[in-house]
Coordinates of C-alpha atoms in Angstrom, one line a residue:
M1 CA -17.8 5.5 149.6
A2 CA -20.0 5.5 152.7
L3 CA -23.3 3.6 153.4
I4 CA -25.7 6.1 154.9
V5 CA -29.2 5.7 156.3
Q6 CA -31.3 8.9 156.1
K7 CA -34.6 9.4 157.9
Y8 CA -37.1 12.1 157.0
G9 CA -40.0 13.0 159.3
G10 CA -43.6 13.9 158.4
T11 CA -43.0 17.6 158.0
S12 CA -40.0 17.0 155.8
V13 CA -42.2 15.0 153.3
G14 CA -45.4 17.0 154.0
S15 CA -46.1 18.0 150.4
V16 CA -45.1 17.1 146.8
E17 CA -42.7 20.0 146.8
R18 CA -41.1 18.8 150.1
I19 CA -40.8 15.3 148.7
Q20 CA -39.1 16.6 145.6
A21 CA -36.7 18.6 147.8
V22 CA -35.9 15.5 149.7
A23 CA -35.3 13.6 146.4
Q24 CA -32.8 16.3 145.4
R25 CA -30.9 16.0 148.7
V26 CA -30.8 12.2 148.4
Y27 CA -29.7 12.5 144.7
K28 CA -26.9 14.9 145.7
T29 CA -25.7 12.5 148.4
V30 CA -25.6 9.6 146.0
K31 CA -23.7 11.6 143.4
A32 CA -21.1 12.3 146.0
G33 CA -20.3 8.6 145.9
N34 CA -22.5 7.2 148.7
S35 CA -25.0 4.3 149.0
I36 CA -28.2 5.5 150.5
V37 CA -31.2 3.9 152.4
V38 CA -34.0 6.4 153.0
V39 CA -36.5 5.8 155.8
V40 CA -39.6 8.0 155.7
S41 CA -42.7 8.8 157.9
A42 CA -46.2 9.5 156.6
M43 CA -46.8 12.8 155.0
G44 CA -47.5 15.7 157.4
K45 CA -50.6 15.1 159.5
T46 CA -51.6 11.9 157.6
T47 CA -51.4 9.7 160.7
D48 CA -53.5 12.1 162.7
G49 CA -56.1 12.0 159.9
L50 CA -56.2 8.2 159.8
V51 CA -56.6 8.1 163.6
K52 CA -59.5 10.6 163.3
L53 CA -61.2 8.4 160.7
A54 CA -60.8 5.3 162.9
N55 CA -62.3 7.2 165.9
E56 CA -65.3 8.2 163.8
I57 CA -65.9 4.5 163.2
S58 CA -65.2 3.2 166.7
P59 CA -64.4 4.9 170.0
N60 CA -62.1 2.0 170.8
P61 CA -60.7 0.6 167.5
N62 CA -59.1 -2.8 167.3
R63 CA -55.3 -2.5 167.6
R64 CA -54.7 -5.0 164.8
E65 CA -56.9 -3.0 162.4
M66 CA -55.2 0.2 163.6
D67 CA -51.9 -1.2 162.6
M68 CA -53.3 -2.2 159.2
L69 CA -54.7 1.4 158.8
L70 CA -51.8 3.4 160.1
S71 CA -49.1 1.5 158.1
T72 CA -50.7 2.8 154.9
G73 CA -49.5 6.4 155.6
E74 CA -45.8 5.6 155.1
Q75 CA -46.6 3.5 151.9
V76 CA -47.9 6.6 150.2
T77 CA -44.6 8.5 151.0
I78 CA -42.2 5.7 149.9
A79 CA -44.0 5.4 146.5
L80 CA -44.0 9.1 145.9
L81 CA -40.3 9.6 146.9
S82 CA -39.2 6.7 144.8
M83 CA -41.1 8.2 141.8
A84 CA -39.4 11.6 142.5
L85 CA -35.9 10.0 142.5
Q86 CA -36.7 8.1 139.3
E87 CA -37.7 11.4 137.7
L88 CA -34.2 12.7 138.5
G89 CA -32.7 9.7 136.8
Q90 CA -31.8 7.9 140.0
A91 CA -32.6 4.2 140.3
A92 CA -34.9 3.7 143.4
I93 CA -37.2 1.2 144.8
S94 CA -39.8 1.5 147.6
M95 CA -40.2 -1.2 150.2
T96 CA -42.6 -1.7 153.1
G97 CA -41.4 -2.8 156.5
A98 CA -42.4 -6.4 155.7
Q99 CA -40.6 -6.3 152.3
V100 CA -37.4 -4.9 153.8
G101 CA -37.4 -7.8 156.4
I102 CA -38.1 -5.9 159.7
V103 CA -39.3 -8.7 162.0
T104 CA -41.0 -7.6 165.2
E105 CA -42.8 -9.0 168.3
A106 CA -46.5 -9.8 167.7
E107 CA -47.5 -6.7 169.7
H108 CA -49.8 -4.4 167.8
S109 CA -49.3 -0.7 168.1
R110 CA -46.1 -1.0 170.2
A111 CA -44.0 -3.8 168.7
R112 CA -40.2 -4.0 169.3
I113 CA -37.8 -5.1 166.5
L114 CA -36.5 -8.6 166.8
H115 CA -34.2 -8.6 163.8
I116 CA -33.8 -7.3 160.2
E117 CA -33.3 -9.7 157.4
T118 CA -31.0 -7.6 155.2
T119 CA -30.4 -9.9 152.2
R120 CA -33.0 -8.3 149.9
L121 CA -32.0 -4.8 151.1
S122 CA -28.3 -5.4 150.5
R123 CA -29.0 -6.8 147.0
H124 CA -30.8 -3.6 145.9
I125 CA -28.0 -1.4 147.4
N126 CA -25.4 -3.4 145.6
E127 CA -27.3 -2.8 142.3
G128 CA -26.9 1.0 142.9
K129 CA -30.5 1.7 143.9
V130 CA -31.7 4.0 146.6
V131 CA -33.9 1.9 148.8
V132 CA -36.9 3.9 150.2
V133 CA -38.2 2.2 153.3
A134 CA -41.5 2.7 155.2
G135 CA -40.7 3.6 158.7
F136 CA -42.8 2.8 161.8
Q137 CA -43.7 -0.7 160.7
G138 CA -42.7 -4.3 160.4
T139 CA -44.2 -7.8 160.4
S140 CA -44.6 -10.3 163.2
S141 CA -42.3 -13.3 163.4
A142 CA -45.2 -15.7 163.6
G143 CA -46.4 -17.5 160.5
E144 CA -49.4 -15.2 160.2
M145 CA -47.2 -12.4 158.9
E146 CA -49.2 -9.8 160.8
I147 CA -48.4 -6.1 160.0
T148 CA -47.2 -4.4 163.2
T149 CA -46.3 -0.8 164.1
L150 CA -43.6 0.4 166.4
G151 CA -45.4 3.1 168.3
R152 CA -44.5 6.8 168.7
G153 CA -41.1 7.7 167.2
G154 CA -41.2 4.4 165.2
S155 CA -39.6 5.9 162.0
D156 CA -36.5 7.0 164.1
T157 CA -36.4 3.5 165.5
S158 CA -36.7 1.9 162.1
A159 CA -33.9 4.0 160.7
V160 CA -31.3 3.4 163.4
A161 CA -32.2 -0.3 163.5
I162 CA -31.5 -0.6 159.8
A163 CA -28.3 1.3 160.2
A164 CA -27.2 -1.1 162.9
A165 CA -28.2 -4.2 160.9
L166 CA -26.4 -2.9 157.8
R167 CA -23.4 -1.7 159.8
A168 CA -23.9 1.7 158.1
N169 CA -21.2 4.4 158.4
F170 CA -23.8 6.6 160.1
C171 CA -27.5 7.5 160.3
E172 CA -28.9 11.0 159.6
I173 CA -32.2 12.0 161.1
Y174 CA -33.7 14.9 159.1
T175 CA -36.4 17.0 160.9
D176 CA -37.8 20.5 161.2
V177 CA -35.2 21.8 163.6
P178 CA -31.4 22.3 162.9
G179 CA -30.3 19.7 165.5
I180 CA -30.6 19.1 169.2
L181 CA -31.3 22.3 171.1
T182 CA -30.8 23.1 174.8
T183 CA -34.6 23.2 175.2
D184 CA -37.8 23.4 173.3
P185 CA -37.5 26.4 170.9
R186 CA -41.3 26.8 171.0
L187 CA -41.0 27.7 174.7
V188 CA -37.6 29.4 174.6
P189 CA -36.9 30.8 171.1
E190 CA -33.2 31.5 172.1
A191 CA -32.6 27.8 172.7
Q192 CA -29.0 27.1 171.6
L193 CA -27.9 24.5 169.1
M194 CA -25.5 21.8 170.3
D195 CA -22.7 20.5 168.1
A196 CA -22.6 17.1 169.9
I197 CA -24.2 15.3 172.8
T198 CA -23.6 11.9 174.3
C199 CA -26.2 9.1 173.9
N200 CA -26.6 8.9 177.7
E201 CA -27.4 12.7 177.8
M202 CA -29.7 12.3 174.9
L203 CA -31.5 9.4 176.5
E204 CA -32.1 11.5 179.6
L205 CA -33.3 14.4 177.4
A206 CA -35.9 12.2 175.7
S207 CA -38.5 14.9 176.0
L208 CA -36.1 17.7 175.0
G209 CA -37.0 20.4 172.5
A210 CA -39.1 19.5 169.5
K211 CA -38.9 15.8 170.4
V212 CA -36.5 15.2 167.5
L213 CA -35.3 11.8 168.7
H214 CA -37.2 8.9 170.3
P215 CA -35.4 7.2 173.2
R216 CA -35.7 3.8 171.5
A217 CA -33.7 5.1 168.5
V218 CA -31.0 6.5 170.8
E219 CA -31.0 3.2 172.8
I220 CA -30.2 1.2 169.6
A221 CA -27.5 3.7 168.6
R222 CA -25.9 3.4 172.0
N223 CA -26.1 -0.4 172.1
Y224 CA -24.7 -0.9 168.6
G225 CA -22.4 2.2 168.3
V226 CA -24.3 3.7 165.4
P227 CA -23.0 7.3 164.8
L228 CA -26.1 9.5 164.7
V229 CA -26.6 13.0 163.5
V230 CA -29.8 15.2 163.7
R231 CA -30.1 17.8 160.9
S232 CA -32.6 20.1 159.4
S233 CA -34.2 19.0 156.1
W234 CA -34.7 22.8 155.3
T235 CA -31.0 23.8 155.5
D236 CA -27.5 22.5 155.0
Q237 CA -26.4 23.2 158.6
P238 CA -24.2 20.4 160.1
G239 CA -26.6 19.5 162.9
T240 CA -25.9 17.7 166.1
W241 CA -23.9 14.5 166.5
V242 CA -25.1 12.0 169.1
T243 CA -22.0 10.1 170.2
S244 CA -21.6 6.8 172.0
A245 CA -18.7 4.7 173.3
K246 CA -17.5 1.8 171.2
P247 CA -20.0 -1.0 172.0
Q248 CA -19.3 -4.5 173.2
G249 CA -20.2 -7.0 170.5
R250 CA -24.0 -7.5 170.5
S251 CA -26.0 -9.9 168.5
L252 CA -28.4 -8.4 166.0
I253 CA -30.9 -11.1 166.9
N254 CA -33.5 -9.9 169.4
L255 CA -32.2 -6.4 168.5
E256 CA -34.5 -4.4 170.8
I257 CA -35.3 -6.9 173.5
A258 CA -31.9 -8.6 174.3
R259 CA -30.4 -8.1 177.7
P260 CA -31.7 -4.7 179.0
V261 CA -29.0 -4.5 181.7
D262 CA -25.3 -4.2 180.9
A263 CA -23.8 -3.8 184.3
V264 CA -24.4 -4.1 188.0
E265 CA -22.6 -1.4 189.9
F266 CA -22.0 -0.6 193.6
D267 CA -20.5 2.1 195.9
T268 CA -20.0 1.4 199.6
N269 CA -18.2 4.7 200.2
Q270 CA -21.4 6.6 200.9
A271 CA -23.4 8.0 203.8
K272 CA -26.9 9.4 204.0
V273 CA -28.1 12.7 205.4
A274 CA -31.8 13.3 205.8
L275 CA -33.7 16.4 206.9
L276 CA -37.1 15.4 208.1
R277 CA -40.2 17.5 208.3
V278 CA -38.8 20.6 206.4
P279 CA -41.4 23.2 205.5
D280 CA -43.2 22.6 202.1
K281 CA -42.6 26.0 200.6
P282 CA -40.4 27.6 197.9
G283 CA -36.8 28.2 198.7
V284 CA -36.1 25.5 201.2
A285 CA -34.1 23.2 198.9
A286 CA -32.3 26.3 197.4
R287 CA -31.3 27.4 200.9
L288 CA -30.0 23.9 201.9
F289 CA -28.1 23.1 198.8
G290 CA -26.8 26.6 198.4
E291 CA -25.0 26.3 201.7
I292 CA -23.9 22.8 200.8
S293 CA -22.4 24.2 197.6
R294 CA -20.6 27.0 199.5
Q295 CA -19.1 24.4 201.8
K296 CA -17.8 22.5 198.7
V297 CA -19.8 19.4 199.7
D298 CA -20.3 17.2 196.6
V299 CA -23.7 15.4 196.7
D300 CA -24.6 12.2 194.9
L301 CA -28.2 11.2 195.1
I302 CA -30.9 13.7 196.1
I303 CA -34.5 12.9 196.9
Q304 CA -37.4 15.0 198.2
S305 CA -40.4 12.9 199.0
V306 CA -44.1 13.8 198.5
H307 CA -45.3 16.2 201.2
E308 CA -47.1 15.1 204.3
G309 CA -49.2 17.9 205.7
N310 CA -47.2 21.1 205.4
S311 CA -43.8 19.4 205.4
N312 CA -41.7 16.8 203.5
D313 CA -38.3 15.2 203.8
I314 CA -35.1 15.9 201.8
A315 CA -32.3 13.3 201.8
F316 CA -29.0 13.1 200.0
T317 CA -26.0 10.9 199.9
V318 CA -22.3 12.0 200.1
A319 CA -19.0 10.3 200.0
T320 CA -18.0 9.1 203.5
P321 CA -14.9 11.3 203.9
I322 CA -17.0 14.5 203.6
L323 CA -19.9 13.3 205.8
R324 CA -18.9 15.5 208.7
R325 CA -19.0 18.7 206.6
A326 CA -22.4 17.7 205.2
E327 CA -23.8 16.9 208.6
A328 CA -22.6 20.2 209.9
V329 CA -24.3 22.1 207.1
A330 CA -27.6 20.2 207.6
A331 CA -27.4 20.7 211.4
A332 CA -26.8 24.4 211.0
I333 CA -29.7 24.9 208.7
A334 CA -32.3 22.7 210.5
P335 CA -33.0 25.1 213.4
A336 CA -33.6 28.0 210.9
L337 CA -36.4 25.9 209.3
R338 CA -38.3 25.4 212.6
S339 CA -40.9 27.7 214.0
Q340 CA -40.3 26.0 217.4
P341 CA -36.9 25.7 219.1
N342 CA -37.3 22.0 219.8
P343 CA -37.6 19.3 217.2
K344 CA -40.0 17.3 219.4
F345 CA -42.8 19.6 218.1
D346 CA -42.7 17.6 214.8
E347 CA -40.4 20.1 213.1
A348 CA -37.2 19.8 211.1
E349 CA -34.5 17.5 212.4
V350 CA -31.4 15.8 210.9
M351 CA -30.9 12.1 210.6
I352 CA -27.6 10.6 209.6
E353 CA -26.9 7.0 208.4
H354 CA -23.4 5.8 208.0
N355 CA -23.5 2.2 206.9
I356 CA -25.1 2.3 203.5
A357 CA -24.3 1.3 200.0
K358 CA -25.6 2.2 196.6
V359 CA -26.4 -0.6 194.2
S360 CA -27.3 0.1 190.6
I361 CA -28.3 -1.6 187.4
A362 CA -27.3 0.2 184.2
G363 CA -28.1 -0.2 180.5
A364 CA -30.0 1.6 177.8
G365 CA -32.3 -1.4 177.3
M366 CA -34.5 -0.6 180.3
I367 CA -36.3 2.3 178.6
G368 CA -40.0 1.8 178.5
R369 CA -39.8 -1.7 180.0
P370 CA -41.6 -1.6 183.3
G371 CA -40.5 -5.1 184.2
V372 CA -36.8 -4.2 184.5
A373 CA -37.1 -2.1 187.7
A374 CA -39.7 -4.5 189.1
K375 CA -37.3 -7.4 188.5
M376 CA -34.5 -5.5 190.4
F377 CA -36.8 -4.9 193.4
A378 CA -38.0 -8.5 193.3
T379 CA -34.5 -9.8 193.2
L380 CA -33.5 -7.7 196.2
A381 CA -36.6 -8.8 198.1
E382 CA -35.8 -12.5 197.5
A383 CA -32.3 -11.8 198.8
G384 CA -33.8 -10.3 202.0
V385 CA -32.4 -6.8 201.1
N386 CA -34.5 -3.8 202.2
I387 CA -34.5 -0.7 200.0
Q388 CA -33.9 2.6 201.8
M389 CA -33.8 5.0 198.8
I390 CA -34.6 4.6 195.1
S391 CA -33.2 6.7 192.2
T392 CA -34.2 6.2 188.6
S393 CA -33.1 7.5 185.2
E394 CA -33.4 6.4 181.6
V395 CA -30.1 4.4 181.9
K396 CA -29.9 3.5 185.5
V397 CA -31.9 2.4 188.6
S398 CA -30.1 2.8 191.9
C399 CA -31.1 1.6 195.4
V400 CA -29.6 2.6 198.7
V401 CA -29.3 -0.4 201.0
D402 CA -27.6 -1.4 204.3
A403 CA -23.9 -1.8 203.7
T404 CA -23.8 -5.2 205.2
Q405 CA -26.2 -6.4 202.5
C406 CA -24.3 -4.9 199.6
D407 CA -22.4 -8.1 198.6
R408 CA -25.6 -10.2 198.8
A409 CA -27.5 -7.6 196.7
V410 CA -24.8 -7.4 194.0
N411 CA -24.5 -11.1 193.7
A412 CA -28.2 -11.6 193.4
L413 CA -28.6 -8.9 190.8
R414 CA -25.7 -10.3 188.7
T415 CA -27.4 -13.7 188.7
A416 CA -30.8 -12.3 187.9
F417 CA -29.6 -10.1 185.0
E418 CA -27.0 -12.6 183.8
I419 CA -24.0 -10.3 184.3
E420 CA -20.6 -11.7 184.7
A421 CA -18.4 -10.2 187.5
G422 CA -15.9 -9.2 184.8
E423 CA -18.5 -7.0 183.2
Q424 CA -18.8 -4.7 186.1
G425 CA -18.3 -1.0 185.6
A426 CA -15.7 -0.8 188.4
G427 CA -12.7 -2.9 189.2
S428 CA -12.8 -2.7 193.0
R429 CA -15.3 -2.5 195.8
G430 CA -16.2 1.0 196.8
E431 CA -15.2 2.8 193.6
L432 CA -17.5 5.6 192.7
L433 CA -19.3 4.6 189.6
T434 CA -20.4 7.2 187.0
P435 CA -20.3 7.3 183.2
N436 CA -17.8 10.1 183.4
S437 CA -15.2 9.1 186.1
S438 CA -12.7 11.7 184.7
L439 CA -15.1 14.4 185.8
L440 CA -15.2 13.6 189.5
T441 CA -13.2 16.6 190.8
P442 CA -14.9 20.0 191.0
N443 CA -14.4 22.4 188.1
S444 CA -12.6 19.8 186.0
S445 CA -15.4 19.3 183.4
P446 CA -14.4 20.2 179.9
T447 CA -18.0 20.8 179.0
P448 CA -20.7 22.9 180.5
P449 CA -22.3 21.2 183.6
V450 CA -25.8 21.4 182.1
R451 CA -26.4 20.6 178.4
G452 CA -30.1 20.9 178.2
V453 CA -33.4 21.5 180.1
A454 CA -36.4 19.3 179.5
L455 CA -40.1 19.7 180.4
D456 CA -42.6 16.9 180.7
L457 CA -46.2 18.0 181.0
N458 CA -47.6 14.5 180.4
Q459 CA -47.0 12.9 183.8
A460 CA -49.2 12.1 186.8
R461 CA -48.0 11.4 190.3
L462 CA -49.3 8.5 192.5
A463 CA -48.6 8.3 196.2
I464 CA -49.2 5.3 198.4
R465 CA -49.4 6.2 202.1
Q466 CA -48.1 4.0 204.9
L467 CA -46.5 1.2 202.9
P468 CA -45.0 -1.5 205.2
D469 CA -41.3 -0.9 205.4
R470 CA -40.0 -4.4 204.7
P471 CA -38.3 -6.3 201.8
G472 CA -40.7 -7.1 199.0
M473 CA -43.0 -4.1 199.1
A474 CA -41.4 -2.2 196.2
A475 CA -41.2 -5.5 194.3
K476 CA -44.9 -6.2 194.8
L477 CA -45.9 -2.6 193.9
F478 CA -43.8 -2.2 190.7
G479 CA -44.4 -5.8 189.7
L480 CA -48.1 -5.1 189.6
L481 CA -47.6 -2.0 187.5
A482 CA -45.3 -4.0 185.2
Q483 CA -48.0 -6.7 184.8
H484 CA -50.3 -4.0 183.5
N485 CA -47.6 -2.6 181.2
I486 CA -47.4 0.7 183.1
S487 CA -44.0 2.3 182.9
V488 CA -42.8 4.3 185.9
D489 CA -40.5 7.4 185.7
M490 CA -39.5 9.0 189.1
I491 CA -39.7 6.9 192.2
I492 CA -39.4 8.5 195.7
Q493 CA -39.5 6.7 199.0
S494 CA -40.1 8.9 202.1
Q495 CA -37.4 9.0 204.8
R496 CA -39.9 9.5 207.5
C497 CA -40.9 6.2 209.1
R498 CA -44.1 5.8 211.2
V499 CA -44.8 2.7 213.4
I500 CA -48.5 1.8 213.1
D501 CA -49.8 -1.3 214.9
G502 CA -46.2 -2.3 215.5
V503 CA -45.4 -2.2 211.8
P504 CA -42.9 0.5 210.5
R505 CA -44.4 2.3 207.4
R506 CA -43.2 4.8 204.8
D507 CA -44.9 6.6 201.9
I508 CA -43.8 5.9 198.4
A509 CA -44.5 8.2 195.4
F510 CA -43.9 7.7 191.7
T511 CA -44.8 9.3 188.4
V512 CA -46.4 7.6 185.4
S513 CA -47.7 8.7 182.0
R514 CA -50.9 10.8 182.6
M515 CA -52.8 8.5 180.4
D516 CA -52.0 5.6 182.8
G517 CA -52.7 7.6 186.0
E518 CA -56.4 6.7 186.5
N519 CA -55.9 3.0 185.5
A520 CA -52.9 2.7 187.9
K521 CA -54.8 4.3 190.8
E522 CA -57.8 2.0 190.3
M523 CA -55.7 -1.1 190.1
L524 CA -53.6 -0.2 193.1
T525 CA -56.6 0.8 195.2
Q526 CA -58.2 -2.6 194.6
V527 CA -55.2 -4.4 196.1
A528 CA -54.2 -1.8 198.8
A529 CA -56.3 -3.2 201.6
E530 CA -55.3 -6.8 200.8
L531 CA -51.6 -5.9 200.9
G532 CA -51.8 -3.7 204.0
W533 CA -51.2 -0.4 202.2
G534 CA -52.8 2.9 203.0
E535 CA -54.5 5.4 200.8
V536 CA -53.6 5.7 197.0
V537 CA -53.5 9.4 196.0
L538 CA -53.4 10.6 192.3
D539 CA -52.3 14.1 191.2
S540 CA -52.5 14.7 187.4
A541 CA -51.8 18.5 187.7
I542 CA -48.0 18.2 187.8
A543 CA -45.0 19.0 185.6
K544 CA -41.5 17.5 185.6
V545 CA -38.6 19.8 184.8
S546 CA -35.1 18.3 184.4
I547 CA -31.5 19.4 183.8
V548 CA -29.1 17.0 182.1
G549 CA -25.4 17.1 181.6
A550 CA -22.4 14.8 182.1
G551 CA -20.4 17.7 183.3
M552 CA -22.4 18.2 186.5
V553 CA -20.6 15.3 188.2
G554 CA -18.4 16.6 190.9
Q555 CA -19.9 20.1 190.8
P556 CA -22.0 20.7 194.0
G557 CA -23.3 24.1 192.9
V558 CA -25.4 22.7 190.0
A559 CA -28.4 21.5 192.1
A560 CA -28.3 24.7 194.2
K561 CA -28.5 26.9 191.1
M562 CA -31.5 24.9 189.8
F563 CA -33.3 25.1 193.1
E564 CA -32.5 28.8 193.5
A565 CA -33.8 29.6 190.0
L566 CA -37.1 28.0 191.0
A567 CA -37.2 29.8 194.4
Q568 CA -36.7 33.2 192.7
E569 CA -39.9 32.6 190.7
Q570 CA -41.7 31.4 193.9
I571 CA -42.1 27.9 192.4
N572 CA -42.5 25.2 195.0
I573 CA -40.7 22.0 194.5
Q574 CA -42.9 19.0 195.2
M575 CA -40.5 16.2 194.5
I576 CA -36.8 15.9 193.7
A577 CA -34.9 12.9 192.1
T578 CA -31.4 12.7 190.7
S579 CA -29.0 10.5 188.9
E580 CA -25.4 11.1 188.0
I581 CA -26.2 13.3 185.0
K582 CA -29.8 14.4 185.7
I583 CA -31.7 16.4 188.3
S584 CA -35.5 16.4 188.1
C585 CA -38.1 18.4 190.0
V586 CA -41.9 18.0 190.1
V587 CA -43.7 21.3 190.3
A588 CA -47.3 22.4 189.8
Q589 CA -48.5 21.9 186.2
E590 CA -49.3 25.6 185.6
Q591 CA -45.8 26.6 186.7
G592 CA -44.0 24.1 184.3
V593 CA -43.2 26.4 181.5
K594 CA -42.1 29.2 183.8
A595 CA -39.9 26.7 185.6
L596 CA -38.3 25.6 182.3
Q597 CA -37.6 29.2 181.2
A598 CA -36.2 30.2 184.6
I599 CA -33.8 27.2 184.8
H600 CA -32.7 27.7 181.1
G601 CA -31.9 31.3 181.9
A602 CA -30.1 30.5 185.1
F603 CA -27.6 28.2 183.4
E604 CA -27.1 30.8 180.6
L605 CA -28.0 28.3 177.9
A606 CA -29.6 30.8 175.5
G607 CA -27.9 31.8 172.3
S608 CA -28.2 35.0 170.2
E609 CA -30.1 33.4 167.4
K610 CA -33.8 32.7 167.6
F611 CA -35.1 29.5 166.1
V612 CA -38.4 29.5 164.3
I613 CA -40.0 26.1 163.7
P614 CA -41.3 25.8 160.0
A615 CA -45.1 25.6 159.7

């Protein structure tokens, strides 16, 4: 007999008929000999209706009262589903988040789960009842017993957290699509269903498809080793399994806030190649990385900074043994990118840097926590380590630093994030660290290099011109954003350095949620003059398109294929950022959907079946 947690989203319980269908599915699972906990969302568009009512009362409603209001939506569903199960002859009991023992931070509208008191829940399960739990909500740990909500995707988070606390055999997420698809079926109807995907890939694809899983839910599954499957509530298809490695023993206390960083990693076997002042037009990145691919040069990090005038910089890191080949490719291409024969006319030139190291912090706990990256940058600044390149992803933040400062950086980060040396991802200095070390040789991947393509149309880009190039600037900048609870996604530091009044300066650009864009610009503009920064520029008309796949490690042609697909559609790439299993490009907002479709087609991810999302 298995203990299973099932979660049903709003469309799955959107009517009396759908609730009765869910009851039948739950009843059938129980009769097969399983114990069931069901977590449900509010019916259909109930939450949207409640938000509308609040906005008719107040343009800026109190967050505490919003939690009190919004938590009622799930309570309707749990009562109705419990009644439907009882009508089938199945013992069932409905429980709110507070009744089930979900204890959270005292943060209204965005609380994280601290722990789940499972005594009452376990007693009902042992009595043979189906426990129907209101997702999306809990109660604060303070004596006031304040009702709190978990924010977007909160029911997913509730379900996986309960599965972790109960040590359930697995957690099923029922939704309106048949599983995890290679992209959003609303934009590409031929999107293909995946049988399985790793937690790391799923975290990177947080905005994939119909947004069937929230990153916080995947984070908990990864940290606690909860087997997770996404299935359709409309069919009996097997769905998609989200898999994770066997976790290290973690305490269930401070479930969502304990230790966001699992490891500090480093690689000293790297060198950097930068092309400065390349033309800002479609096809440049495709041309460069196409030739790099043909020369079998495997690239690690790639960044393209925000443009300056009609040009920008592209930099990438390679393993030291193949530096000469990479340098030769860049040197051969640079002249073809110039309109003048001599680089002194402020046109493309190649810059090589040998003595560099990549230092990274890794862990699923950093998602949506702006203070984690800021803490890394502050730690490096306090250690006197200057950052040359930054690469960010959902599970890792990497910085390129001077090789002579690597040991100092690693030791400082270990201390700051309380990581023991024995917990490192690699056993020796200089080992290339990736989540898939068995895939480091070209063409050795047992899975397709790209599993999915994601599009994010809800980001804005901020650029700060002429930031002083010295330790502490990134820490100051991202520390300020963290203080205002503004999460940052992509971070790009320009390779071009200008000396102004004797101070070397670089531009830095980063993306934030569009809803945070104006506030971030206003806040940073207020401190720019005081801190010696230049102009703060905001662009909200951007889109971020990303490819994700563990199999892209060691395959130099993947980036080239992505860039070529965009070039063929005359889509200009404004920024590039990569991690080991993700490549992201910022393009113009109006070209976002076309970019997604072009890339999905280029990697032949489409299937023969067309998916239609139920109304």
